[in-house]
C-alpha positions as a printed Julia matrix, in Angstrom:
143×3 Matrix{Float64}:
  6.58  76.84  -97.87
  9.97  77.67  -96.43
 13.08  75.54  -96.53
 14.52  73.67  -93.59
 17.64  75.23  -92.12
 20.2   72.87  -90.57
 21.04  73.69  -86.98
 22.88  72.05  -84.12
 19.91  72.76  -81.85
 17.52  69.87  -82.58
 14.53  71.58  -80.94
 15.04  74.71  -83.05
 15.56  72.65  -86.2
 12.45  70.58  -85.56
 10.36  73.69  -84.92
 11.75  75.45  -87.99
 11.31  72.38  -90.22
  7.8   71.51  -89.08
  5.43  71.27  -92.0
  8.11  70.75  -94.66
  9.14  67.55  -96.37
 12.66  68.17  -95.09
 11.26  68.43  -91.57
  9.52  65.08  -92.01
 12.78  63.52  -93.24
 14.62  65.05  -90.28
 12.11  63.57  -87.79
 12.24  60.17  -89.53
 16.04  60.19  -89.41
 15.94  61.23  -85.76
 13.52  58.37  -84.98
 15.73  55.87  -86.81
 18.8   57.07  -84.89
 16.87  56.82  -81.63
 15.77  53.25  -82.41
 19.32  52.29  -83.37
 20.58  53.73  -80.08
 17.86  51.9   -78.14
 18.69  48.56  -79.83
 22.42  49.05  -79.17
 21.76  49.68  -75.47
 19.46  46.65  -75.29
 22.11  44.52  -76.99
 24.72  45.63  -74.46
 22.44  44.79  -71.52
 21.55  41.44  -73.07
 25.21  40.51  -73.54
 25.98  41.49  -69.94
 23.09  39.43  -68.58
 24.17  36.41  -70.65
 27.72  36.74  -69.34
 26.48  37.04  -65.75
 24.12  34.07  -66.05
 26.79  31.86  -67.61
 29.25  32.75  -64.84
 26.92  32.61  -61.85
 24.07  30.27  -62.7
 26.09  27.73  -64.68
 23.76  27.5   -67.66
 24.95  24.54  -69.77
 24.07  25.92  -73.21
 25.48  29.18  -74.52
 22.71  31.68  -75.2
 20.27  30.08  -72.74
 19.26  32.05  -69.67
 17.87  30.83  -66.38
 14.36  32.02  -65.51
 15.63  34.74  -63.16
 17.97  36.22  -65.77
 15.37  35.88  -68.53
 12.92  37.85  -66.38
 15.56  40.55  -65.78
 16.34  40.77  -69.5
 12.67  41.13  -70.45
 12.21  43.76  -67.74
 15.27  45.73  -68.89
 14.13  45.65  -72.53
 10.64  46.8   -71.54
 12.07  49.7   -69.51
 14.34  50.69  -72.39
 11.48  50.5   -74.91
  9.37  52.86  -72.77
 12.14  55.31  -71.86
 11.15  58.9   -72.66
 14.71  60.15  -72.04
 16.49  57.92  -74.57
 17.27  60.89  -76.8
 19.16  62.78  -74.1
 20.86  60.08  -72.04
 23.42  57.43  -72.84
 22.69  54.73  -70.26
 20.26  54.2   -67.4
 23.04  54.88  -64.89
 23.27  58.44  -66.27
 19.53  59.08  -66.0
 18.08  61.34  -63.33
 14.86  59.3   -63.16
 15.3   55.65  -62.2
 12.32  53.69  -63.44
 13.44  50.23  -62.3
 11.74  48.65  -59.3
 14.19  48.53  -56.35
 14.58  44.73  -56.57
 15.23  44.79  -60.32
 17.57  47.76  -59.92
 19.67  45.79  -57.44
 19.68  42.78  -59.79
 20.85  44.84  -62.76
 23.54  46.47  -60.59
 24.8   43.03  -59.62
 24.9   42.04  -63.3
 26.77  45.23  -64.26
 29.33  44.84  -61.47
 30.08  41.29  -62.52
 29.89  41.68  -66.31
 31.41  45.13  -66.79
 35.08  44.18  -66.38
 34.59  40.82  -68.14
 33.08  42.48  -71.21
 36.59  43.65  -72.13
 37.53  40.01  -72.73
 34.26  38.72  -74.18
 32.95  41.72  -76.17
 35.76  44.3   -76.38
 34.08  46.42  -79.07
 30.89  46.75  -77.07
 32.85  47.46  -73.88
 34.9   50.17  -75.58
 31.76  51.76  -77.03
 30.22  51.81  -73.54
 33.28  53.45  -71.97
 33.51  56.1   -74.7
 29.81  56.96  -74.42
 30.03  57.17  -70.63
 33.07  59.45  -70.73
 31.38  61.7   -73.32
 28.32  61.99  -71.07
 30.47  62.85  -68.04
 32.31  65.51  -70.03
 29.03  66.94  -71.35
 27.59  67.14  -67.83
 30.77  68.66  -66.44
 31.48  65.84  -63.99
């Protein structure tokens, strides 16, 4: 067998490494990174929905969502879990294909508009991470 050559082009590296133990490790690492990214995005959405629900639906207990917000959270997590573009995009707003139903898309927009600015006070680390990732994506796309 041949050895796996490191490359910045992931498609070329994967093709070159296919069939080697290093290629298998590379794919496993890539899958782990992808899952970590997916969980981080889901955590951000969950925090934003909790913040929105607490501020707009007056839920008495912290961490408890109303039925409408719980449905939105489950829907958002399901969409994220099934996303085939997770590797290439940062957030759903940067995706060319919008897989949310129109009603749910409007609901998540409302949540983002309300929670986005407030995240700086409630979860500054997560908010900063989101801003940095968004700016990187804009720079990469030449916007």
